[in-house]
JSON list of C-alpha atoms in Angstrom, two decimals:
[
{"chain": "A", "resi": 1, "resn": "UNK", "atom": "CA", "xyz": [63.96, 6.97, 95.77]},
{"chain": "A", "resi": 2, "resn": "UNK", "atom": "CA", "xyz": [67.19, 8.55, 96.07]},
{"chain": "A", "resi": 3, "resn": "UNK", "atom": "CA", "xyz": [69.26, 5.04, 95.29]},
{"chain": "A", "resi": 4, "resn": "UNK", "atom": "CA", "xyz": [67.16, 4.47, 92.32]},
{"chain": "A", "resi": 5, "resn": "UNK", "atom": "CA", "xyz": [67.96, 7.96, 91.16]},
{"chain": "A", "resi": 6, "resn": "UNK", "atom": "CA", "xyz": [71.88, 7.47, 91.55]},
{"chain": "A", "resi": 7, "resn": "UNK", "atom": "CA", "xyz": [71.50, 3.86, 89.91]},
{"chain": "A", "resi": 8, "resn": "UNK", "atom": "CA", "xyz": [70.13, 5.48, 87.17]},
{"chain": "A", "resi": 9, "resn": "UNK", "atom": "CA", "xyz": [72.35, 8.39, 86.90]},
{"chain": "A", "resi": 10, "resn": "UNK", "atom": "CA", "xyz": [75.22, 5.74, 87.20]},
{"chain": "A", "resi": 11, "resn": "UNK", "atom": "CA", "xyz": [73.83, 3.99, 84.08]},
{"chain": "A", "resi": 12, "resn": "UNK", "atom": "CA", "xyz": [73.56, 6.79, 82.26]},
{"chain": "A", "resi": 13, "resn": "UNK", "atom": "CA", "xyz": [77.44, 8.19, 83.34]},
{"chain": "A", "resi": 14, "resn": "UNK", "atom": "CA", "xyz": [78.67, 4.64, 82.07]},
{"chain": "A", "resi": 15, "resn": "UNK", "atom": "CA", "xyz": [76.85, 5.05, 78.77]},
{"chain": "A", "resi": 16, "resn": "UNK", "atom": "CA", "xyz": [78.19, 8.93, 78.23]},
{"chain": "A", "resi": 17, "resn": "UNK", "atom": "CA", "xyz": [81.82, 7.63, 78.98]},
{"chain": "A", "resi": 18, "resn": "UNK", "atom": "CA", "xyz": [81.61, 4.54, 76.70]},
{"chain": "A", "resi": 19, "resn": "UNK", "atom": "CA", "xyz": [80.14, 6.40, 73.77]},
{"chain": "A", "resi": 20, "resn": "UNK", "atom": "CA", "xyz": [83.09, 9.01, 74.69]},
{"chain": "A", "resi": 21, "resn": "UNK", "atom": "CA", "xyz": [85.22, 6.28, 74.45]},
{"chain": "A", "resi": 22, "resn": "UNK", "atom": "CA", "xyz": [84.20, 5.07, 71.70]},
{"chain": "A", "resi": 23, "resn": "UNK", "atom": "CA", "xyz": [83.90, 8.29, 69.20]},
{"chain": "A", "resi": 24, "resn": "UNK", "atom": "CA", "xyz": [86.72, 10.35, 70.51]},
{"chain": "A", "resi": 25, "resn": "UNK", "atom": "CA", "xyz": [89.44, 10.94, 68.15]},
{"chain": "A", "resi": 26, "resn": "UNK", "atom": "CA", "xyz": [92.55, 9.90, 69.40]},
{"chain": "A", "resi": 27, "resn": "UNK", "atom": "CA", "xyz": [94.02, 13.82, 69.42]},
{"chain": "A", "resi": 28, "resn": "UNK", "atom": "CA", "xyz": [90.75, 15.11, 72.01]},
{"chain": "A", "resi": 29, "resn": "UNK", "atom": "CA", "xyz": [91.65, 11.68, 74.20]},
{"chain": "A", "resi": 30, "resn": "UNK", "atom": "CA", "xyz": [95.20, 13.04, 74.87]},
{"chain": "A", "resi": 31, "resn": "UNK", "atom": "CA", "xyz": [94.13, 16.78, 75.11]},
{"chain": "A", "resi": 32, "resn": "UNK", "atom": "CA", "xyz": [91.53, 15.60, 77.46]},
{"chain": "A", "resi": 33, "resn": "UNK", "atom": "CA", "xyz": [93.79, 13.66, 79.41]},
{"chain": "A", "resi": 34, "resn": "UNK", "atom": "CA", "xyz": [96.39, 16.18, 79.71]},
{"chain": "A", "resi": 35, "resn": "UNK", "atom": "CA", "xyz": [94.25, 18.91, 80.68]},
{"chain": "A", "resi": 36, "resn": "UNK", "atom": "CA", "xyz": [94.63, 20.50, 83.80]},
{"chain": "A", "resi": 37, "resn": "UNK", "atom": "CA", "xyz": [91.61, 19.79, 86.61]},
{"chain": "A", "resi": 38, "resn": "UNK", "atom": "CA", "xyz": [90.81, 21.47, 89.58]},
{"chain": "A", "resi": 39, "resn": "UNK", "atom": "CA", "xyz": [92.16, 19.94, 92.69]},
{"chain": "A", "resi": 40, "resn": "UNK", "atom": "CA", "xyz": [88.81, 19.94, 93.97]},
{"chain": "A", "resi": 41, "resn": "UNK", "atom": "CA", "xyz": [88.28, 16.75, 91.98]},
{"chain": "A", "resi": 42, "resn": "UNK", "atom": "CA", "xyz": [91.10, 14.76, 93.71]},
{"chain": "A", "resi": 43, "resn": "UNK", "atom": "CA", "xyz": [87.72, 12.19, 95.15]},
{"chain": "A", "resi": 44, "resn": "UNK", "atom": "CA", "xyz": [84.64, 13.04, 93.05]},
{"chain": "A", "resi": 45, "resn": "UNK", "atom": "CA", "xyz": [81.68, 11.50, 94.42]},
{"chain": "A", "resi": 46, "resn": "UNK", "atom": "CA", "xyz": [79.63, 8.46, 92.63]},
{"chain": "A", "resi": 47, "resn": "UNK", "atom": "CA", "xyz": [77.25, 10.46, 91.13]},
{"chain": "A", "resi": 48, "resn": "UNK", "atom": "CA", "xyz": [79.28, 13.70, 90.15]},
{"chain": "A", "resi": 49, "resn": "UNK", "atom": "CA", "xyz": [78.96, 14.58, 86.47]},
{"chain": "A", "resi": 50, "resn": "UNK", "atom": "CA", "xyz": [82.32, 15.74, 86.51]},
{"chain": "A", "resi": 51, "resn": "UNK", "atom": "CA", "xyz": [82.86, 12.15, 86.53]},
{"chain": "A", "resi": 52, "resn": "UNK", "atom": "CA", "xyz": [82.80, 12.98, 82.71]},
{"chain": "A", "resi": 53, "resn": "UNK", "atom": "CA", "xyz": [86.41, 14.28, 81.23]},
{"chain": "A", "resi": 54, "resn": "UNK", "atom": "CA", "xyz": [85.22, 16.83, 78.03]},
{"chain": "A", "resi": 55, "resn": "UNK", "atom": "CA", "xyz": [87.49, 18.94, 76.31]},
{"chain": "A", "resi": 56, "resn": "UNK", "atom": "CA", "xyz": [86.12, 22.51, 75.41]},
{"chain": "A", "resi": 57, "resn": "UNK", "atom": "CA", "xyz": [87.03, 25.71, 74.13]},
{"chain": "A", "resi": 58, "resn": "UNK", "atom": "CA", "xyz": [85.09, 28.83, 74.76]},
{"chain": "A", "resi": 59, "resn": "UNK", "atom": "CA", "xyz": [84.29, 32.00, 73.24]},
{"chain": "A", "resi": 60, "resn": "UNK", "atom": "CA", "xyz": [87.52, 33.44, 73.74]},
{"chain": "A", "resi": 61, "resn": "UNK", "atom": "CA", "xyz": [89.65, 30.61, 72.50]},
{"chain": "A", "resi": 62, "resn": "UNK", "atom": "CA", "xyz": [90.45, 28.91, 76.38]},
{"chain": "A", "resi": 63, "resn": "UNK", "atom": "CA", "xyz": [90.61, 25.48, 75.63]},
{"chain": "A", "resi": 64, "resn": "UNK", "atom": "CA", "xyz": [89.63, 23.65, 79.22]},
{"chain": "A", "resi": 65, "resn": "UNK", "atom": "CA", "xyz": [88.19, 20.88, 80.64]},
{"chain": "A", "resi": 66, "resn": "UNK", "atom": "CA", "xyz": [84.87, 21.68, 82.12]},
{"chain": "A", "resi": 67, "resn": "UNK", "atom": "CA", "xyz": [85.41, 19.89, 85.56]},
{"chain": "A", "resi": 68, "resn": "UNK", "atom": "CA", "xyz": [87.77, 22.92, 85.86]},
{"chain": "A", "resi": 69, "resn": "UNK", "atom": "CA", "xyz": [84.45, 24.35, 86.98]},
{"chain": "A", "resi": 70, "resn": "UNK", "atom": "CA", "xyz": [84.18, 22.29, 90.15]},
{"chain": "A", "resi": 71, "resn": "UNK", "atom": "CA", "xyz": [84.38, 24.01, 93.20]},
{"chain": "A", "resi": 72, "resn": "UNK", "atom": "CA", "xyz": [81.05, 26.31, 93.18]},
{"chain": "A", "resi": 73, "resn": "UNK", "atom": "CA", "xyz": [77.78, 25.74, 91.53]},
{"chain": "A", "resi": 74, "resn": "UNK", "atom": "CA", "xyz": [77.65, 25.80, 88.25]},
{"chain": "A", "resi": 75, "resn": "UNK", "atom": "CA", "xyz": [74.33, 26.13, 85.75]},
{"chain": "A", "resi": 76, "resn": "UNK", "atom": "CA", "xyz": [74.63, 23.75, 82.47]},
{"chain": "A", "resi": 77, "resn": "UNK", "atom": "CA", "xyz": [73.00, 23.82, 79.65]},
{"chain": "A", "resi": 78, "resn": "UNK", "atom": "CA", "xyz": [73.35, 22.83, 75.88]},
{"chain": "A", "resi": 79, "resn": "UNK", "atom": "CA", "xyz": [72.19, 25.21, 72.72]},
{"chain": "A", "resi": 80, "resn": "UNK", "atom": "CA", "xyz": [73.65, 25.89, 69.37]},
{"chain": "A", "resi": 81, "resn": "UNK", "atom": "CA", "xyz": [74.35, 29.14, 67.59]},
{"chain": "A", "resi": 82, "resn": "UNK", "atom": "CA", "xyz": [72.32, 28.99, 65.04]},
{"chain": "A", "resi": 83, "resn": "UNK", "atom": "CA", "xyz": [68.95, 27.89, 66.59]},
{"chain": "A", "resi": 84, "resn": "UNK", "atom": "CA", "xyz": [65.74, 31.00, 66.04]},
{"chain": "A", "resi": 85, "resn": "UNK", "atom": "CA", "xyz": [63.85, 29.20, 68.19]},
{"chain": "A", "resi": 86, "resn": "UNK", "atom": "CA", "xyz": [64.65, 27.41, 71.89]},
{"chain": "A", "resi": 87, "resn": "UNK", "atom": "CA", "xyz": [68.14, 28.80, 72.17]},
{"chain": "A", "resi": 88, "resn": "UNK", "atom": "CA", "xyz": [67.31, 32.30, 72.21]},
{"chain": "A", "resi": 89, "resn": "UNK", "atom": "CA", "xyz": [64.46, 31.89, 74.67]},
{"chain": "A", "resi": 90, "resn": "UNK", "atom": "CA", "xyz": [67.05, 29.51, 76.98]},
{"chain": "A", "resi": 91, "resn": "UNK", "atom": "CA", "xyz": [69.47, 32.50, 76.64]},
{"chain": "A", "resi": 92, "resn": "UNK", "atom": "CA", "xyz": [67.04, 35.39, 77.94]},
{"chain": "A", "resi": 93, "resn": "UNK", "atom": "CA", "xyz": [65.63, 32.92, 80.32]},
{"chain": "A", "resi": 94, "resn": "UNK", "atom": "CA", "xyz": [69.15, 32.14, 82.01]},
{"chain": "A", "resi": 95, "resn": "UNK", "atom": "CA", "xyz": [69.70, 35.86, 82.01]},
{"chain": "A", "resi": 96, "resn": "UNK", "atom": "CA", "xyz": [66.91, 36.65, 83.72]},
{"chain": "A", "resi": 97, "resn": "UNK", "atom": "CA", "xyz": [67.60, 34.24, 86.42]},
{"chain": "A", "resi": 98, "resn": "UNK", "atom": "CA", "xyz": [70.82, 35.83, 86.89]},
{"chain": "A", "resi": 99, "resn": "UNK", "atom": "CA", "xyz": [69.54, 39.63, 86.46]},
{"chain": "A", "resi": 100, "resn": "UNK", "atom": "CA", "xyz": [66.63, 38.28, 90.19]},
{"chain": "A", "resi": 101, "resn": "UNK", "atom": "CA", "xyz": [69.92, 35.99, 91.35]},
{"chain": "A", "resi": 102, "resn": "UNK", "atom": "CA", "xyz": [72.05, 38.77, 91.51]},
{"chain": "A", "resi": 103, "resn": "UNK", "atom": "CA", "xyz": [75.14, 36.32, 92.35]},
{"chain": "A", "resi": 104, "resn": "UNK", "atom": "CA", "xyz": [77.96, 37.80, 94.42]},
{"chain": "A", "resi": 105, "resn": "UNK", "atom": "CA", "xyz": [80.66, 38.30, 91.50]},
{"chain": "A", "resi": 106, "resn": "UNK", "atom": "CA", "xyz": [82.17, 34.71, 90.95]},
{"chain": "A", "resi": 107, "resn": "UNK", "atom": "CA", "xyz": [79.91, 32.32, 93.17]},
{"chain": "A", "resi": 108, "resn": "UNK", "atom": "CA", "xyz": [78.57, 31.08, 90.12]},
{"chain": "A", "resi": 109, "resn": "UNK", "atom": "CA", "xyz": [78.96, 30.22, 86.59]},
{"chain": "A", "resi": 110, "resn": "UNK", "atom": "CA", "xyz": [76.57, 29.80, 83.91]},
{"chain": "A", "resi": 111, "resn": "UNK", "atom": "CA", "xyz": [78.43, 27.06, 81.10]},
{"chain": "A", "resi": 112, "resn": "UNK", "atom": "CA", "xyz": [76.54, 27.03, 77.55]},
{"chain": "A", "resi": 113, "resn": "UNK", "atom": "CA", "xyz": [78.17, 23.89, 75.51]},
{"chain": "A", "resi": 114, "resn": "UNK", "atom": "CA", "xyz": [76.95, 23.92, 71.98]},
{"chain": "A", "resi": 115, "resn": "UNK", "atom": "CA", "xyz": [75.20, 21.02, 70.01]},
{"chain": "A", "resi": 116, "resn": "UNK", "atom": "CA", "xyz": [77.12, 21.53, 66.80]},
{"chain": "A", "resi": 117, "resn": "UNK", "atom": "CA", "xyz": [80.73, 21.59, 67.16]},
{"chain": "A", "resi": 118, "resn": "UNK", "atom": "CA", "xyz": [81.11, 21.24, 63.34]},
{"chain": "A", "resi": 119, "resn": "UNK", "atom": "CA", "xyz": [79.99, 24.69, 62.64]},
{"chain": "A", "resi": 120, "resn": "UNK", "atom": "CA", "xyz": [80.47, 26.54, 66.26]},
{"chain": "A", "resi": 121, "resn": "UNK", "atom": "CA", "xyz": [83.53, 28.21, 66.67]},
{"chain": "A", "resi": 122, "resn": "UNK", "atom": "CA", "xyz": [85.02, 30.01, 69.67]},
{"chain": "A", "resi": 123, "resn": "UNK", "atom": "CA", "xyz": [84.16, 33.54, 67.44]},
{"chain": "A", "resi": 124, "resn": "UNK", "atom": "CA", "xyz": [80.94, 32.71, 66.40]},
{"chain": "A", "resi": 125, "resn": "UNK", "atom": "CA", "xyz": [80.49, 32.13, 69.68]},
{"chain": "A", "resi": 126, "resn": "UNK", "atom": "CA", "xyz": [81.80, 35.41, 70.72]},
{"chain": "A", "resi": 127, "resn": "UNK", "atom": "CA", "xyz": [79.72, 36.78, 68.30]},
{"chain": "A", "resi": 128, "resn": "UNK", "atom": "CA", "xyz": [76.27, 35.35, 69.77]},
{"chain": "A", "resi": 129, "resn": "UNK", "atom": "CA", "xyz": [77.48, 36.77, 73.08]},
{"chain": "A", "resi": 130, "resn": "UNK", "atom": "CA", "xyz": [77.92, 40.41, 71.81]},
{"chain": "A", "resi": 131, "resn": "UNK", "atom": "CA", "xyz": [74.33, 40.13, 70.04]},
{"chain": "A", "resi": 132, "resn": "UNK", "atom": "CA", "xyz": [72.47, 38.88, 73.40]},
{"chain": "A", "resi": 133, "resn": "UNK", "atom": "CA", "xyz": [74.60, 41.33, 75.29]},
{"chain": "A", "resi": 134, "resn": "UNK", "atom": "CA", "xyz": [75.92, 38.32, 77.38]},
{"chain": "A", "resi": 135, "resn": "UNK", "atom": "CA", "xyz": [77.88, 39.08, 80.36]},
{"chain": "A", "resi": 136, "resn": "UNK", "atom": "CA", "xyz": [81.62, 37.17, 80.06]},
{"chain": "A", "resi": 137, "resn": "UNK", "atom": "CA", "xyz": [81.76, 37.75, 84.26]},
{"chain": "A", "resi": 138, "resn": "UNK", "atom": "CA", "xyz": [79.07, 34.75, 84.39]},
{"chain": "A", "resi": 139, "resn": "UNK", "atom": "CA", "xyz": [78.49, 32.71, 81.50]},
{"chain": "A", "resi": 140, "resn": "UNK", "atom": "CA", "xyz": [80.71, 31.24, 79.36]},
{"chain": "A", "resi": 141, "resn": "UNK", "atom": "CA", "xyz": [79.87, 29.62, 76.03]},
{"chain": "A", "resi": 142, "resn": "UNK", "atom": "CA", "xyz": [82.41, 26.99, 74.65]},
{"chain": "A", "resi": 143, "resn": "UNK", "atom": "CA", "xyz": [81.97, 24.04, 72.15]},
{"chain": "A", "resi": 144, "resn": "UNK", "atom": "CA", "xyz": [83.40, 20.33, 72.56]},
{"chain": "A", "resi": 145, "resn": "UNK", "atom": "CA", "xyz": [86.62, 19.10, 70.61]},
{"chain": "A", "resi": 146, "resn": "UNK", "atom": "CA", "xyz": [84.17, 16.91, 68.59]},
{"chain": "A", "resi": 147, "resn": "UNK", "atom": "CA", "xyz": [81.09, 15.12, 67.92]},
{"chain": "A", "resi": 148, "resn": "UNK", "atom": "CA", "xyz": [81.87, 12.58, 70.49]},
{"chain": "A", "resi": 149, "resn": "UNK", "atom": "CA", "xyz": [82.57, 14.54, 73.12]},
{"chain": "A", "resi": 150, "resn": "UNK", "atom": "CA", "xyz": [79.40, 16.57, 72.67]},
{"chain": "A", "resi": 151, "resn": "UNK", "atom": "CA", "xyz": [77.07, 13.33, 72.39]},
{"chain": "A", "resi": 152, "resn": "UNK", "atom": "CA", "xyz": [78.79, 12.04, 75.62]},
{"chain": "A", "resi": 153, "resn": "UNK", "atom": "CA", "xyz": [78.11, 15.58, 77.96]},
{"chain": "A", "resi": 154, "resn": "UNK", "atom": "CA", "xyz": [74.68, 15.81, 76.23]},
{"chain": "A", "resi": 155, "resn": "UNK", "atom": "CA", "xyz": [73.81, 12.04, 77.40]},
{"chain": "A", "resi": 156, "resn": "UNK", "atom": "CA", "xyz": [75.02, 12.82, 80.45]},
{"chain": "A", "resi": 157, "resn": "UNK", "atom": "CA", "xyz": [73.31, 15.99, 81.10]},
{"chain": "A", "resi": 158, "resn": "UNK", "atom": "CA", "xyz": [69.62, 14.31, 79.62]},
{"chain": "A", "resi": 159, "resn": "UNK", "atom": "CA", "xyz": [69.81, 16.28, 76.36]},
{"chain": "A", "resi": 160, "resn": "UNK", "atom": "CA", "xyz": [67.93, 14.39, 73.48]},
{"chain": "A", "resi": 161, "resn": "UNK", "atom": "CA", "xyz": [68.92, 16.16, 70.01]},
{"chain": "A", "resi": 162, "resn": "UNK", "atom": "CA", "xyz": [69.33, 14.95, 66.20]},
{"chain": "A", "resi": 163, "resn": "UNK", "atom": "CA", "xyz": [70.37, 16.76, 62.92]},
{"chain": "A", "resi": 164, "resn": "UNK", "atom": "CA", "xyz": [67.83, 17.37, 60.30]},
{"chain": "A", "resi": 165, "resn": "UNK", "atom": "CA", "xyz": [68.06, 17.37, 57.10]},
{"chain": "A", "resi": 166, "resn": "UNK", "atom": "CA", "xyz": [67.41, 21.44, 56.86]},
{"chain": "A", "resi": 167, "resn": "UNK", "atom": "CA", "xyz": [70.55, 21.76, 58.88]},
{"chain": "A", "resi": 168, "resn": "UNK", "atom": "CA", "xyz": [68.74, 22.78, 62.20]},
{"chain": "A", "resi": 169, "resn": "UNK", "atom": "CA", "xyz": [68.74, 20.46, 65.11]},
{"chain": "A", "resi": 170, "resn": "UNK", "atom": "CA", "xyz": [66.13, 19.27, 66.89]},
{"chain": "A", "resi": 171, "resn": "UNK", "atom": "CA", "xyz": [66.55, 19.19, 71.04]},
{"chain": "A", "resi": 172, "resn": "UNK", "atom": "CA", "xyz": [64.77, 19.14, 74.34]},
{"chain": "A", "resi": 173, "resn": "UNK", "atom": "CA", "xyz": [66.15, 21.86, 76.71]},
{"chain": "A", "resi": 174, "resn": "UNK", "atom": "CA", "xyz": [66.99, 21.36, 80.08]},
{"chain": "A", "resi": 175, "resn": "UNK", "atom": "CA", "xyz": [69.72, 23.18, 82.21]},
{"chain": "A", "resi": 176, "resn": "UNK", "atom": "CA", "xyz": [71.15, 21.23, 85.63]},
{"chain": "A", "resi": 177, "resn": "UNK", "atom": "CA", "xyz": [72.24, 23.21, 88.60]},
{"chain": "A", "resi": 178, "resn": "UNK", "atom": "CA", "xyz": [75.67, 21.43, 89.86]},
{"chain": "A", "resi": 179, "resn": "UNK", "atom": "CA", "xyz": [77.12, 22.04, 93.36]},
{"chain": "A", "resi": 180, "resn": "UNK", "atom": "CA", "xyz": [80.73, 22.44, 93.76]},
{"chain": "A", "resi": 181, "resn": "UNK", "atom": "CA", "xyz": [81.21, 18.45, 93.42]},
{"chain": "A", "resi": 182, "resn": "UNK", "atom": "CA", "xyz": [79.82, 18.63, 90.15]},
{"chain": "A", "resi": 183, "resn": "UNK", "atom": "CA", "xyz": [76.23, 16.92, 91.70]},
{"chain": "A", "resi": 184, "resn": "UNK", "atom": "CA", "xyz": [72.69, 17.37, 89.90]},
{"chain": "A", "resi": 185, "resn": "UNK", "atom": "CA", "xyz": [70.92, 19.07, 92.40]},
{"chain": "A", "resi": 186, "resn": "UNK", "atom": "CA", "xyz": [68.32, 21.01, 90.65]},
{"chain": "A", "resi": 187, "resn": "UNK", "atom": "CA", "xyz": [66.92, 20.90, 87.07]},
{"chain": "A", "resi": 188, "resn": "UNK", "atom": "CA", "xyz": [64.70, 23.00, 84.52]},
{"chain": "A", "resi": 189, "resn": "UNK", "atom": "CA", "xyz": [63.01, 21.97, 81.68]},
{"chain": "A", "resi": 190, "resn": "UNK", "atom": "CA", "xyz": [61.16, 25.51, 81.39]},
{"chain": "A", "resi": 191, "resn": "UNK", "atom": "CA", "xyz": [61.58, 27.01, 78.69]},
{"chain": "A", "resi": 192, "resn": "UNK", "atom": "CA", "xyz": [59.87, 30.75, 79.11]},
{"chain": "A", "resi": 193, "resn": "UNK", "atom": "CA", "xyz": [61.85, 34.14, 78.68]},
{"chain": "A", "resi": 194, "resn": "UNK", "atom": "CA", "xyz": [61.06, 34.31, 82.43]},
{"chain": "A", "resi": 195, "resn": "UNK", "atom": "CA", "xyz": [63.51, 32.53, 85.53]},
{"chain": "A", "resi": 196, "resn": "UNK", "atom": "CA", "xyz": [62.17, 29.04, 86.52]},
{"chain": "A", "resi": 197, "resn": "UNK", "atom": "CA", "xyz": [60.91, 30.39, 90.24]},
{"chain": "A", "resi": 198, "resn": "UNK", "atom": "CA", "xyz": [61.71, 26.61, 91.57]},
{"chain": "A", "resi": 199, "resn": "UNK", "atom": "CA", "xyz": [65.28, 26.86, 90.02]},
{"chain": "A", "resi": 200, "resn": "UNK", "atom": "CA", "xyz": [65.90, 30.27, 92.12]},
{"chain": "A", "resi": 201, "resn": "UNK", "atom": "CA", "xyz": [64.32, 28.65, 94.99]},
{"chain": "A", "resi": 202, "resn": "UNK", "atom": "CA", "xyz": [67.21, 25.98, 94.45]},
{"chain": "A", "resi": 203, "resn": "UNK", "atom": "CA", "xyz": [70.03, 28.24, 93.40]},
{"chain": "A", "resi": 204, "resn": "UNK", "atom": "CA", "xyz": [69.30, 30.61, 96.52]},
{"chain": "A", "resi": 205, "resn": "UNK", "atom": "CA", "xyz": [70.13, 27.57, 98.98]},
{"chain": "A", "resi": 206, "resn": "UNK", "atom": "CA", "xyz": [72.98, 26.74, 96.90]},
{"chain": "A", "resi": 207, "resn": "UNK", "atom": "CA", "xyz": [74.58, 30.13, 96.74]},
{"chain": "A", "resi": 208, "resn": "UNK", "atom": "CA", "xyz": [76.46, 31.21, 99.67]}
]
């Protein structure tokens, strides 16, 4: 079971880096390229999703590769500002799991990459994170250099989601717990205002 689960997440890897490949702009290749990663990463495994190279910036204007998060576990999700319905209940939900976690400061990181990088900006961004009262120690919100780029982490992470014609965007949730190799090892599909109890179950044996 576990082979045909890497096969599979091997497929879909190869398909997220070809469509990168394909719809990058030639600017986000070389910013991608040239960013800085984690030493950590110096022999990713097979099946790491940091296997991915996506250039972000977050909420505070850091631009940064996101497998500059290898190296402790790391909750991913995608969302976009202006969603009134999903988002907000992904947002209290993820804060909620971290309000029962209660992490030692810095063992883990909560990373929110948003679904519309034409109209996301690192301070509306900012802005969503003063309005949910969104701690800055844990999560960090950040959108992708491009359309590409954000198609390519969304493939990879199993997150369906089209524009419609109303301007909102229709998408499944789902947030992956990584380990510090940048592994799937957990994954929620709840989505309740309450923690997933079988996501803390996970995060509690991957939390030092």
């Amino acid at each position: 079971k576990s082979m045909n689960r890497l096969n599979r997440f091997s497929q879909a890897l190869r398909q997220a880096l070809l469509s990168s490949a394909l719809l990058l702009t030639p600017g986000a290749v070389t910013w991608a390229a040239q960013a800085p990663v984690s030493a950590a990463l110096a022999s990713i495994p097979a099946d790491s999703l940091y296997g991915l190279p996506v250039a972000l910036t977050d909420a505070q204007g850091v631009q940064f590769d996101w497998r500059e998060m290898a190296g402790k576990p790391v909750l991913v999700t995608m969302f976009y500002g202006d969603c009134a319905s999903a988002c907000p209940v992904l947002i209290e939900s993820l804060q909620r799991t971290i309000a029962e976690l209660q992490p030692k400061p810095g063992s883990l990181k909560v990373l929110m990459v948003s679904l519309n990088p034409q109209h996301d900006t690192p301070a509306s961004l900012g802005h969503l994170m003063h309005m949910h009262k969104i701690d800055a120690g844990v999560f960090r919100l950040a959108v992708a250099a491009d359309e590409g780029q954000t198609r390519a982490m969304a493939a990879a992470l199993q997150i369906k989601y089209r524009q419609l014609d109303n301007g909102e965007i229709s998408h499944n949730t789902r947030v992956s717990l990584l380990n510090a190799s940048g592994q799937e090892i957990a994954s929620s599909s709840q989505l309740k205002s309450t923690a997933d109890a079988a996501l803390l179950v996970e995060l509690r044996k991957a939390l030092p």
